XYZ file of C-alpha atoms in Angstrom:
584
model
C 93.644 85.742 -53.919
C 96.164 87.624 -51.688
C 95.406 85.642 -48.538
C 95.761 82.460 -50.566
C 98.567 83.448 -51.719
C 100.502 84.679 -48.298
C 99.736 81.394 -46.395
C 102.785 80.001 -48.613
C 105.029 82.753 -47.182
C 105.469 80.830 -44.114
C 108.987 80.811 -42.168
C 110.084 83.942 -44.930
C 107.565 85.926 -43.208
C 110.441 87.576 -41.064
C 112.875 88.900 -44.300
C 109.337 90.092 -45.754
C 108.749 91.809 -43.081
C 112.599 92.857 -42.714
C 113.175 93.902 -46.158
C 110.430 97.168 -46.066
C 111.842 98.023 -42.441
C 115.326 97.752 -44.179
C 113.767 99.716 -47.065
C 112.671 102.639 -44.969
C 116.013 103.387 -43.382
C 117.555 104.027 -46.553
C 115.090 105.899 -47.981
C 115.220 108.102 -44.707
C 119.284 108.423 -45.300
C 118.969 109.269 -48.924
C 116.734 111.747 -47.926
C 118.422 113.648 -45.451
C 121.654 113.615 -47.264
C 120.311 116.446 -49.937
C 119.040 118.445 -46.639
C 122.229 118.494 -45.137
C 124.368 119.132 -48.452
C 122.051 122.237 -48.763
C 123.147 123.422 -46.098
C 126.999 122.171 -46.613
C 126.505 124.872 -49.900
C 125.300 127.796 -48.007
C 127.892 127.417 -45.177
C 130.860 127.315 -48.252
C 129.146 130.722 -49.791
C 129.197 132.139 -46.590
C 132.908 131.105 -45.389
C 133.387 127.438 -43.166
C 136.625 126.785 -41.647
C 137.742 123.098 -41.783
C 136.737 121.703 -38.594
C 133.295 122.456 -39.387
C 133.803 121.301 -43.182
C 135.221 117.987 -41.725
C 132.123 117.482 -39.393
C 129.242 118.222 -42.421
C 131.906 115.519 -44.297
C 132.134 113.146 -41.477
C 128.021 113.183 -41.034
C 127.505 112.989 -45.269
C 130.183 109.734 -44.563
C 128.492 107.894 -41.899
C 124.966 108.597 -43.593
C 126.340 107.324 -46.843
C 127.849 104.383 -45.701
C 124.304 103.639 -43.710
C 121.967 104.165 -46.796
C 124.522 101.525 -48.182
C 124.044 99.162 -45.248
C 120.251 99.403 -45.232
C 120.318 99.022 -48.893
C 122.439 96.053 -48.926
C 120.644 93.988 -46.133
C 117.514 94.880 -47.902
C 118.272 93.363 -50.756
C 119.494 90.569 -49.020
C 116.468 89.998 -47.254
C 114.473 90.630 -50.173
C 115.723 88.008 -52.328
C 115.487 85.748 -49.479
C 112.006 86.240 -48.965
C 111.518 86.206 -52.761
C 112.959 82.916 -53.237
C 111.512 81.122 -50.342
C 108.406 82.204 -51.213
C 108.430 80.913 -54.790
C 109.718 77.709 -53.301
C 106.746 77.065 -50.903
C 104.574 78.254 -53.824
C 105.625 76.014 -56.282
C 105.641 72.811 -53.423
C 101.913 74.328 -52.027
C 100.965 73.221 -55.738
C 102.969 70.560 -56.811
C 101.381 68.291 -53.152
C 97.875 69.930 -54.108
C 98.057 68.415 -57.698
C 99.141 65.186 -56.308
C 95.977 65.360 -54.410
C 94.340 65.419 -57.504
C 91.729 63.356 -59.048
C 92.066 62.472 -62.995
C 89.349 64.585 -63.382
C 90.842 67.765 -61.488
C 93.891 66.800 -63.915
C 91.502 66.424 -66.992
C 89.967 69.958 -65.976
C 93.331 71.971 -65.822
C 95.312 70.198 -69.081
C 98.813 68.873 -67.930
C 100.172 71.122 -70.041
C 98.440 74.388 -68.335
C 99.708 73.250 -64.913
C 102.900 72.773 -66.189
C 103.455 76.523 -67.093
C 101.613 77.288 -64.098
C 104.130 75.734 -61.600
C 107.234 77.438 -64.107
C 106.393 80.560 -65.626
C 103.230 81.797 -64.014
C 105.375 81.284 -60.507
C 108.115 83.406 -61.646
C 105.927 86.167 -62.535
C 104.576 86.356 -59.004
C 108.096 85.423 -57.724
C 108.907 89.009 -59.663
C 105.869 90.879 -58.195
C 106.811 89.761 -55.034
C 109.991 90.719 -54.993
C 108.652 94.908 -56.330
C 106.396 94.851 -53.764
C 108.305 93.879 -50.541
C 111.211 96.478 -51.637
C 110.502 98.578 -54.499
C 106.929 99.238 -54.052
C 107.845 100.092 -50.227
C 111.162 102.329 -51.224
C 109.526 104.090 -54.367
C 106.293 105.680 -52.430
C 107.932 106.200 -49.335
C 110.477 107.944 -51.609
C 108.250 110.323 -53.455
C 106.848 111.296 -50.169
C 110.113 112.198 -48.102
C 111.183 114.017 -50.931
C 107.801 115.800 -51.827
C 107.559 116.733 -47.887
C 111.733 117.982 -48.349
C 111.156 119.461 -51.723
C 108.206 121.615 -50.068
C 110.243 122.448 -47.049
C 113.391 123.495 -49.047
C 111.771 125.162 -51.975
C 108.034 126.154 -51.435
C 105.717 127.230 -53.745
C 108.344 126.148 -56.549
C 107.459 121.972 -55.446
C 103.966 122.338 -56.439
C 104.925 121.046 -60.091
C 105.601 117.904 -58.329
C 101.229 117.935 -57.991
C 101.082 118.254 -61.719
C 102.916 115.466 -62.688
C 100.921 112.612 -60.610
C 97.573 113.495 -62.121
C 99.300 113.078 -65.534
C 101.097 109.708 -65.242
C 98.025 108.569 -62.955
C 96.179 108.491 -65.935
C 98.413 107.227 -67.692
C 98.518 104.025 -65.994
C 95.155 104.207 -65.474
C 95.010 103.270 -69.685
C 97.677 100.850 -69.398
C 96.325 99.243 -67.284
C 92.500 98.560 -68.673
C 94.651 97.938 -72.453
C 96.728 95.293 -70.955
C 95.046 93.453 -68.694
C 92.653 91.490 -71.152
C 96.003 90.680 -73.468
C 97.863 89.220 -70.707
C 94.663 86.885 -69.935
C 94.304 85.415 -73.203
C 98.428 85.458 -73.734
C 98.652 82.945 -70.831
C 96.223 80.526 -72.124
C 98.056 80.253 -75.548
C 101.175 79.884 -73.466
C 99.295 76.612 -72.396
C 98.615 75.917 -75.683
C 102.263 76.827 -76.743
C 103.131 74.332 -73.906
C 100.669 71.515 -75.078
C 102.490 71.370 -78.451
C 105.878 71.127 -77.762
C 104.848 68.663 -74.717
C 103.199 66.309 -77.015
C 105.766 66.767 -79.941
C 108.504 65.723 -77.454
C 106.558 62.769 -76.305
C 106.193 61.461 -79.779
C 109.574 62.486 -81.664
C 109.874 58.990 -82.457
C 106.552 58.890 -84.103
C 107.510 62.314 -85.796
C 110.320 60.975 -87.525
C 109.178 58.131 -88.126
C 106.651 59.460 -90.803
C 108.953 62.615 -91.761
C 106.478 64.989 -90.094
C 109.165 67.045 -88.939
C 108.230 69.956 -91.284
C 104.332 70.303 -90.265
C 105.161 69.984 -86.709
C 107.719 73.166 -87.115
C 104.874 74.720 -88.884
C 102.588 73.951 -85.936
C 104.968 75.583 -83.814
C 105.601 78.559 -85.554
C 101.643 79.257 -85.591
C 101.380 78.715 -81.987
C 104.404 80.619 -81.345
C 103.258 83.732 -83.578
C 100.456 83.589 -81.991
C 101.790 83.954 -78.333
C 104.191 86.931 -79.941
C 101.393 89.022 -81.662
C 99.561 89.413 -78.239
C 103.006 89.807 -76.485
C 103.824 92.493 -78.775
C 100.535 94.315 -78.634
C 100.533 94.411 -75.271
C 104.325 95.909 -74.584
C 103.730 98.630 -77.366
C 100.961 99.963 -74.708
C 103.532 99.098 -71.899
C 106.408 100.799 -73.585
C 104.223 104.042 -73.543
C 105.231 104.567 -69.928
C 108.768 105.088 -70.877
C 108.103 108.747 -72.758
C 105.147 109.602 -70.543
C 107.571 109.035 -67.609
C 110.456 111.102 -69.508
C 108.480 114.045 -70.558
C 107.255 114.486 -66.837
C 110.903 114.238 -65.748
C 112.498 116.325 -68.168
C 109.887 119.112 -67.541
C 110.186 119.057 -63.963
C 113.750 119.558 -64.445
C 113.213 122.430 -67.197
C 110.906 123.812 -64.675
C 113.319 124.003 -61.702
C 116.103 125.109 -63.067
C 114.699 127.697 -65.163
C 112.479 129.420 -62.383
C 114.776 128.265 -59.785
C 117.681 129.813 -61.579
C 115.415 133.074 -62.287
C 114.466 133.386 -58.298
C 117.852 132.613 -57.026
C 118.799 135.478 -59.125
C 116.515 138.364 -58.809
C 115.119 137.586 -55.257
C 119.341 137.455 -54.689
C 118.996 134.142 -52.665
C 116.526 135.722 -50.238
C 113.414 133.189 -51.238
C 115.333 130.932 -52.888
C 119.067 130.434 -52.533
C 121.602 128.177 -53.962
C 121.468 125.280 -51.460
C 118.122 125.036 -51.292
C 118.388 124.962 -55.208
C 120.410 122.153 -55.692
C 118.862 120.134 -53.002
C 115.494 120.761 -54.876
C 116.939 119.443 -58.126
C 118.144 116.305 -56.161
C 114.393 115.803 -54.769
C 113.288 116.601 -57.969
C 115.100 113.889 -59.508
C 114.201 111.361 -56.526
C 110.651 112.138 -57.207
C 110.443 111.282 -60.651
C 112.853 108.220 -60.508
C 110.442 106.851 -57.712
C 107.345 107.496 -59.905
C 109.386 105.876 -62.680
C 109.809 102.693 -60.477
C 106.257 102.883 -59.512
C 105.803 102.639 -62.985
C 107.602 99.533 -63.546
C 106.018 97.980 -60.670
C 102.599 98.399 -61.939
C 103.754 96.691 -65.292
C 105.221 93.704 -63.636
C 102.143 93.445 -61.196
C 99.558 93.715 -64.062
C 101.469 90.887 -65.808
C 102.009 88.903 -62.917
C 97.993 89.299 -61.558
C 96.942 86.955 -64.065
C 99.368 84.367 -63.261
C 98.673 85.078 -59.197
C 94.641 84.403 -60.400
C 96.001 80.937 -62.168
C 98.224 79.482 -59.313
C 95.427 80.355 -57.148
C 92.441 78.422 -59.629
C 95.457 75.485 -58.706
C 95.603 76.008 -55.184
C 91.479 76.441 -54.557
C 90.609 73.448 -56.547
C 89.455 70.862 -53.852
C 89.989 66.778 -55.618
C 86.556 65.627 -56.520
C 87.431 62.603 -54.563
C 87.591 62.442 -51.252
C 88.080 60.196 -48.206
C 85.034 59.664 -46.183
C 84.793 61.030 -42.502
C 85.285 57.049 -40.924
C 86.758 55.116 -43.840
C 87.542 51.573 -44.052
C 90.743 50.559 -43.781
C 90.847 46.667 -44.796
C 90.312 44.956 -47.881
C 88.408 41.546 -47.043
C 89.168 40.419 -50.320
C 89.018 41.079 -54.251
C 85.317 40.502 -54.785
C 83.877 43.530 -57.096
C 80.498 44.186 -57.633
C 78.770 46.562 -59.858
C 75.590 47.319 -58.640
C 73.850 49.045 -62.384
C 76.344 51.977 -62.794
C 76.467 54.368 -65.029
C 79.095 56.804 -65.318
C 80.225 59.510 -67.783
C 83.137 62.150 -67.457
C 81.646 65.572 -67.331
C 78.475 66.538 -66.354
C 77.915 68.593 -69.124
C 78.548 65.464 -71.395
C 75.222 64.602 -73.257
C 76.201 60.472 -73.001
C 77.009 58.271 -70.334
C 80.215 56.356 -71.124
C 79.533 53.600 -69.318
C 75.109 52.656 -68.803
C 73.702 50.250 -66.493
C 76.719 47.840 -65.611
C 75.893 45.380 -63.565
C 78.747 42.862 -62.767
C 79.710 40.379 -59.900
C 83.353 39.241 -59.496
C 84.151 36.425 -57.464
C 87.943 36.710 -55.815
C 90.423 34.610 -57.561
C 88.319 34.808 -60.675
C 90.109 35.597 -63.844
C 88.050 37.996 -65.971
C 88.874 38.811 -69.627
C 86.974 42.065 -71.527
C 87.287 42.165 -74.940
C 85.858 45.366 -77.355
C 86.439 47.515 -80.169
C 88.113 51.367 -79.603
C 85.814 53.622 -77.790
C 83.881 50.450 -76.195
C 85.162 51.941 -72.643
C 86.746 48.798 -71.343
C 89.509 51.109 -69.492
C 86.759 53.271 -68.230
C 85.209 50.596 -66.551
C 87.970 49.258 -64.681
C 89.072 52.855 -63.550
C 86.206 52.723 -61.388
C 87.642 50.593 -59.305
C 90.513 51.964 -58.018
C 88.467 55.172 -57.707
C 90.238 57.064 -60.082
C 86.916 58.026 -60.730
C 83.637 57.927 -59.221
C 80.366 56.729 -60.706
C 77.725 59.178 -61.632
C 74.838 56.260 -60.989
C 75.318 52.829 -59.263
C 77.424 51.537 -56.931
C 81.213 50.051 -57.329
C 81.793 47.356 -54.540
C 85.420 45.591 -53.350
C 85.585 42.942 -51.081
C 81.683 43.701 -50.665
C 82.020 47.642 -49.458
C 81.646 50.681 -51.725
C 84.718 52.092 -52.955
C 83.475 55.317 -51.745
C 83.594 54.117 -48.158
C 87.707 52.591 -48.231
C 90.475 54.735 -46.993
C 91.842 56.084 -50.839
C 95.659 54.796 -50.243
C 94.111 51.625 -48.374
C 91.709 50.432 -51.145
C 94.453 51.586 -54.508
C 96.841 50.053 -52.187
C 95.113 46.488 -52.926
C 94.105 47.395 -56.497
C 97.145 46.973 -58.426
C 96.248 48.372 -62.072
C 99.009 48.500 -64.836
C 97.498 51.159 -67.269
C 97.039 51.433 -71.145
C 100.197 54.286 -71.243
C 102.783 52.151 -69.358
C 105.288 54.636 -67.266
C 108.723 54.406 -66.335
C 110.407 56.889 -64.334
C 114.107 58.198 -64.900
C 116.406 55.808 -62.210
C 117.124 52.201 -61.902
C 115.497 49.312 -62.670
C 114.992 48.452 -59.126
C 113.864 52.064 -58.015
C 111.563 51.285 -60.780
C 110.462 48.052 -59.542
C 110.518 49.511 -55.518
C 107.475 51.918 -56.518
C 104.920 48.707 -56.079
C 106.937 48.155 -52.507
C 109.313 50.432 -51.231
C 110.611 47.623 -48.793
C 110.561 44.514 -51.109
C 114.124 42.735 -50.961
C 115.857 41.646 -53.465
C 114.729 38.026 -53.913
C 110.993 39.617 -53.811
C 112.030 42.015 -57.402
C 113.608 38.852 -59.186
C 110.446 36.828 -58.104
C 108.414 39.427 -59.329
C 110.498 39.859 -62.785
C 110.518 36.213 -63.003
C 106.902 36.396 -62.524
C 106.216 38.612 -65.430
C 108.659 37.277 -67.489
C 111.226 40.231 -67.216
C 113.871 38.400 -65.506
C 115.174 36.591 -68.774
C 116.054 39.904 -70.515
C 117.091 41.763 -67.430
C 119.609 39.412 -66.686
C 121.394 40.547 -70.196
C 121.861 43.805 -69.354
C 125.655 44.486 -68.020
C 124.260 46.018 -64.915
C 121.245 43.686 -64.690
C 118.748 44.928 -62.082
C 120.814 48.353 -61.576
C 120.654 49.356 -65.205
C 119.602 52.849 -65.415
C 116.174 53.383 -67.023
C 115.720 57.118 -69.326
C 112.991 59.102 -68.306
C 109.998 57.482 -70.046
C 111.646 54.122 -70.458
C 113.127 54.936 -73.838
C 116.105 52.882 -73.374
C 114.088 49.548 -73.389
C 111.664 47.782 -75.699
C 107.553 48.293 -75.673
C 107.380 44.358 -74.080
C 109.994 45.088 -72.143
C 108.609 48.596 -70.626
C 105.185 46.568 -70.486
C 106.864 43.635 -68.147
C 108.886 45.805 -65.986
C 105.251 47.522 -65.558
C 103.318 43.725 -64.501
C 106.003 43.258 -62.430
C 105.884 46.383 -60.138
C 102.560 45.862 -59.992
C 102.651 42.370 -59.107
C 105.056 43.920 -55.877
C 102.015 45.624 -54.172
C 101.034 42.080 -53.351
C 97.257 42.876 -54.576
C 93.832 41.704 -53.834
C 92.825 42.778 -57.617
C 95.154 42.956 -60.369
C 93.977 44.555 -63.388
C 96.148 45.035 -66.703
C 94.882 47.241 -69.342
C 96.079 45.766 -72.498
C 99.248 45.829 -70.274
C 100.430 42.692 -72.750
C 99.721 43.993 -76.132
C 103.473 44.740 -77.270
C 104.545 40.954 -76.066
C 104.792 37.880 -78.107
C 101.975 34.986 -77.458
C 104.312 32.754 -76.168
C 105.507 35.544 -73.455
C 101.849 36.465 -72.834
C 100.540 32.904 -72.192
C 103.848 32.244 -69.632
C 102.881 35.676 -68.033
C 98.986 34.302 -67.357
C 100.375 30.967 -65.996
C 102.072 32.090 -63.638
C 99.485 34.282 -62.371
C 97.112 31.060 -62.337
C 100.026 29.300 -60.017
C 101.336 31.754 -57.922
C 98.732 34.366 -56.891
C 95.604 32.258 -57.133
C 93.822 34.252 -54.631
C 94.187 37.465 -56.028
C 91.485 38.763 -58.618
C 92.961 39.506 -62.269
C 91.099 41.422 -64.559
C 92.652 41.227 -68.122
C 91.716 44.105 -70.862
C 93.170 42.593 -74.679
C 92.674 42.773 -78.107
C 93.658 39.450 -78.859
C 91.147 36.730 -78.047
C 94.239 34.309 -77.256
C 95.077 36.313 -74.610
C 91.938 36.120 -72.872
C 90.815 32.579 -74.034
C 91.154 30.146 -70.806
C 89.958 32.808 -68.097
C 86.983 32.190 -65.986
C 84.785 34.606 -67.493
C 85.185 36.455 -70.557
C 83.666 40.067 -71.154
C 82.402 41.233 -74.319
C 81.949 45.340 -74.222
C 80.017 47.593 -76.960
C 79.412 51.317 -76.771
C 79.514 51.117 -72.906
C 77.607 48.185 -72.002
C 78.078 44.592 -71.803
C 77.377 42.671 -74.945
C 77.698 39.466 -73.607
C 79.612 37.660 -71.071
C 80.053 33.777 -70.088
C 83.579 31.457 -70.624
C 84.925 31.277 -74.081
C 82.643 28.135 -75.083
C 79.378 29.752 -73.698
C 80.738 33.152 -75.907
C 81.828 30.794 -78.763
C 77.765 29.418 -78.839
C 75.836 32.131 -77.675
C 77.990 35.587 -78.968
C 77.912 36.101 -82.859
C 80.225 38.601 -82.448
C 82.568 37.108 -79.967
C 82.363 33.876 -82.475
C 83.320 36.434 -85.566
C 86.044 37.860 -83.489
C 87.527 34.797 -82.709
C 87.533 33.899 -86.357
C 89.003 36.435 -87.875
C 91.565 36.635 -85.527
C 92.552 32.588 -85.630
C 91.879 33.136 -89.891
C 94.762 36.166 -89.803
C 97.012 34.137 -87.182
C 96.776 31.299 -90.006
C 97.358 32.893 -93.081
C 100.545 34.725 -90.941
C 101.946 30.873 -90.168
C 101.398 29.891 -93.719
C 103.134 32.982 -95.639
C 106.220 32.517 -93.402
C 106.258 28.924 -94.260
């Protein structure tokens, strides 16, 4: 985990490595200083003239003002280090997520990697800021002023022994109470994370039904939930705090009780007044330092649970992968399925998808019709690669997906999903994520295309209208346009839209699949609807059920061969009917 963990330390290697140096020359200052006040006190009991007053203050001066120095740099470097660290952490795992596969992404939750890359990064950003200064200042501390406290009062510093035993197993039982609470607190946080990420997403859908109530409730719970384990485990945590003071506050009842008593009867011979108060200031340093150490072994036990997370993050290797010599051209958009099955975990007792086999021809225009749960999207994710098949063999343009460059082959699949996604920006930043170089003309032929140019040209700014994260600020058919259209940019081989047309008129939606019929007659289009009029004059039409194919042939064949397809059709021209007659 640790050497994981440092390879993000990178070009902050040299403040880390600065700020314990740093560190150690102040400590060394502070510690000296008591030393030579001691002996400042003795020379005052025994008579100093001023020149040698002035030198002891001169020497306390310059000592001071370096402790001061170190301290500052240190902290300077520190948070440097601290920072930059975090910052390479958080980018190690944001580029190794991107590297992801969607079922690396199904594995983790989006909601878990969210807190992962916020709050389970700032609790090693924390850590890592202890242990590069505090957890180098506090030990080296406690031993400087152990060895001084020894040298300047003897047998008296052998209560410092006493005390480590005691808060050693102290920590010891913090530390085995804690460490299971702060596990199972950061997967609720995930779960915390998961609800107030989907109730976000769907506010509209919230209000719409007046859940507003059950959702708070549904908070609170979760929220409670993340507090009672919270709460249990700081009421352990907070035992440090009197365990800590009691060992202080009898170390100092100690020293200045028999330190007072030997000063006095022993009449400064074992133990005089200088080497008294410097032992109370060692005293004190001791104990503060074991208090920090204290602190740093909370803030590392709460933080080694989210160092064990961002590392599950950074070890997780995409279950896709490019082969060693892959192909790097696209003949054309020709799929074949050679009898796949697939299914999305291994543990899963189904396959979603049994014994496809299907054979494309490029330019042909395939529609796949079938109920929810009939995995229509499933089967056209396979060709992209988003995922792999568990049995069979996916072919483009004749070779196996498994054998095409990843960015080369999704590069010629254009696929506009079930969840259309805008991005926060404009509408041709929007538009530029299907070609980062397309021109002008090349977005308004694309819009045009899809039938998006019509309503962009209403807006004020037209195609520099600023989209909302999400695409809130336009329509569903809109959003679903804009979506055709960037895909349509890529310039693809194989187009496929999943039910990408679903929140457009009929009129709209048979405009949109003429125009793909003039102008990109070459490139495959694979259509996934509900509506059979949306499907109706392609090539070939697909009929899915429970993850096979039902049937599949034109809409005539389907019409005299498919029951169901023929019962489909029905009901949906028998609905469309009865709507045209009610609004006459």
């Amino acid at each position: 985990m640790i050497k994981t963990l440092a390879k993000s330390i990178r070009e902050y290697k040299k403040p880390s490595i600065l700020a314990p140096v740093l560190v150690t020359g102040e400590v060394i200052m502070e510690c000296i200083i008591p030393f030579i006040i001691a002996n400042l006190v003795n020379e005052i009991q025994m008579g100093i003239d001023m020149p040698t007053l002035l030198g002891y203050a001169a020497v306390l001066i310059v000592m001071a003002g370096l402790s001061l120095a170190f301290g500052a740099l240190a902290g300077k470097a520190c948070s440097t280090a601290s920072c930059g660290f975090a910052r390479n952490l958080r980018k190690d795992m944001f580029y190794k997520i991107q590297g992801y596969s969607f079922e690396n992404i199904d594995k983790f939750s989006v909601s878990s990697l969210v807190t992962r890359l916020t709050t389970d990064i700032t609790n090693v950003q924390m850590a890592y800021m202890m242990i590069i200064r505090t957890a180098v200042r506090s030990p080296l501390m406690l031993i400087f002023s152990f060895v001084m406290g020894f040298v300047m009062g003897g047998k008296m510093a052998l209560i410092f022994l006493v005390t480590i035993p005691v808060l050693g197993i102290g920590l010891f039982f913090v530390t085995k109470k804690t460490m299971p609470l702060f596990r199972r607190v950061f997967r609720k946080y995930d779960n915390l994370n998961a609800s107030i990420q989907e109730n976000i997403r769907g506010m509209r859908v919230v209000k719409a039904y007046v859940r507003e109530d059950y959702e708070k409730k549904k908070f609170d719970y979760a929220a409670e939930d993340v507090q009672k384990d919270f709460t249990k485990a700081e009421r352990i945590l907070a035992l440090n705090n009197p365990l800590m003071q009691f060992c202080i506050y009898g170390v100092m009842v100690f020293v200045l009780s028999f330190g007072s008593y030997t000063v006095i009867t022993s009449q400064g011979l074992d133990l005089d007044v200088g080497q008294m108060s410097s032992l109370l200031t060692y005293s004190f340093q001791i104990l503060m330092s074991l208090m920090m150490l204290s602190m740093i072994f909370v803030m590392i036990t709460m933080s080694a649970e989210s160092a064990e997370r961002i590392v599950e993050v950074l070890n997780e290797e995409s279950a896709l992968h490019n082969p060693e010599h892959p192909v790097l051209d696209v003949k054309d958009g020709s799929i074949d399925f050679d009898h796949v099955s697939f299914k999305y975990s291994k543990k899963a007792n189904r396959n979603s998808l049994s014994d496809i086999d299907l054979h494309i021809k490029s330019g042909e225009i395939i529609g796949v019709l079938g109920g929810t749960g009939s995995s229509k999207t499933t089967l056209v994710q396979l060709i992209p690669r988003l995922y792999d098949a568990t049995e069979g063999t996916v072919k483009v343009g004749g070779v196996d997906v498994r054998d095409y460059d990843l960015d080369t082959l999704r590069n010629q699949v254009a696929v506009v999903l079930q969840k259309n996604e805008l991005f926060s920006g404009t509408i041709k930043e929007n538009l530029r994520w299907g070609n980062p170089n397309a021109t002008d003309e090349e977005l308004e032929e694309a819009c045009r295309l899809a039938q998006a140019d019509e309503f962009i040209q209403q807006f004020p700014q037209k195609y520099d209208t600023y989209i909302e994260q999400g695409g809130t600020n336009v329509s569903g058919g809109q959003k679903q346009r804009l979506c055709i259209a960037r895909a349509l940019l890529k310039k693809p081989k194989i187009l496929i839209l999943d039910d990408s047309t679903s929140a457009v008129d009929t009129r709209t939606d048979a405009l949109i699949r003429q125009g793909f019929r003039r102008f990109i007659p070459d490139t495959t289009k694979i259509i996934i609807a509900q509506r059979v009029a949306s499907v109706q004059d392609a090539d070939r039409i697909i009929l899915m059920n429970n993850g096979t194919i039902d049937a599949i042939g034109s809409h005539q064949e389907l019409m005299e061969t498919s029951p169901v397809y023929r019962e489909i059709y029905t009901s949906q021209n028998r609905a469309s009917t009865q709507e045209k007659e009610v609004e006459a």
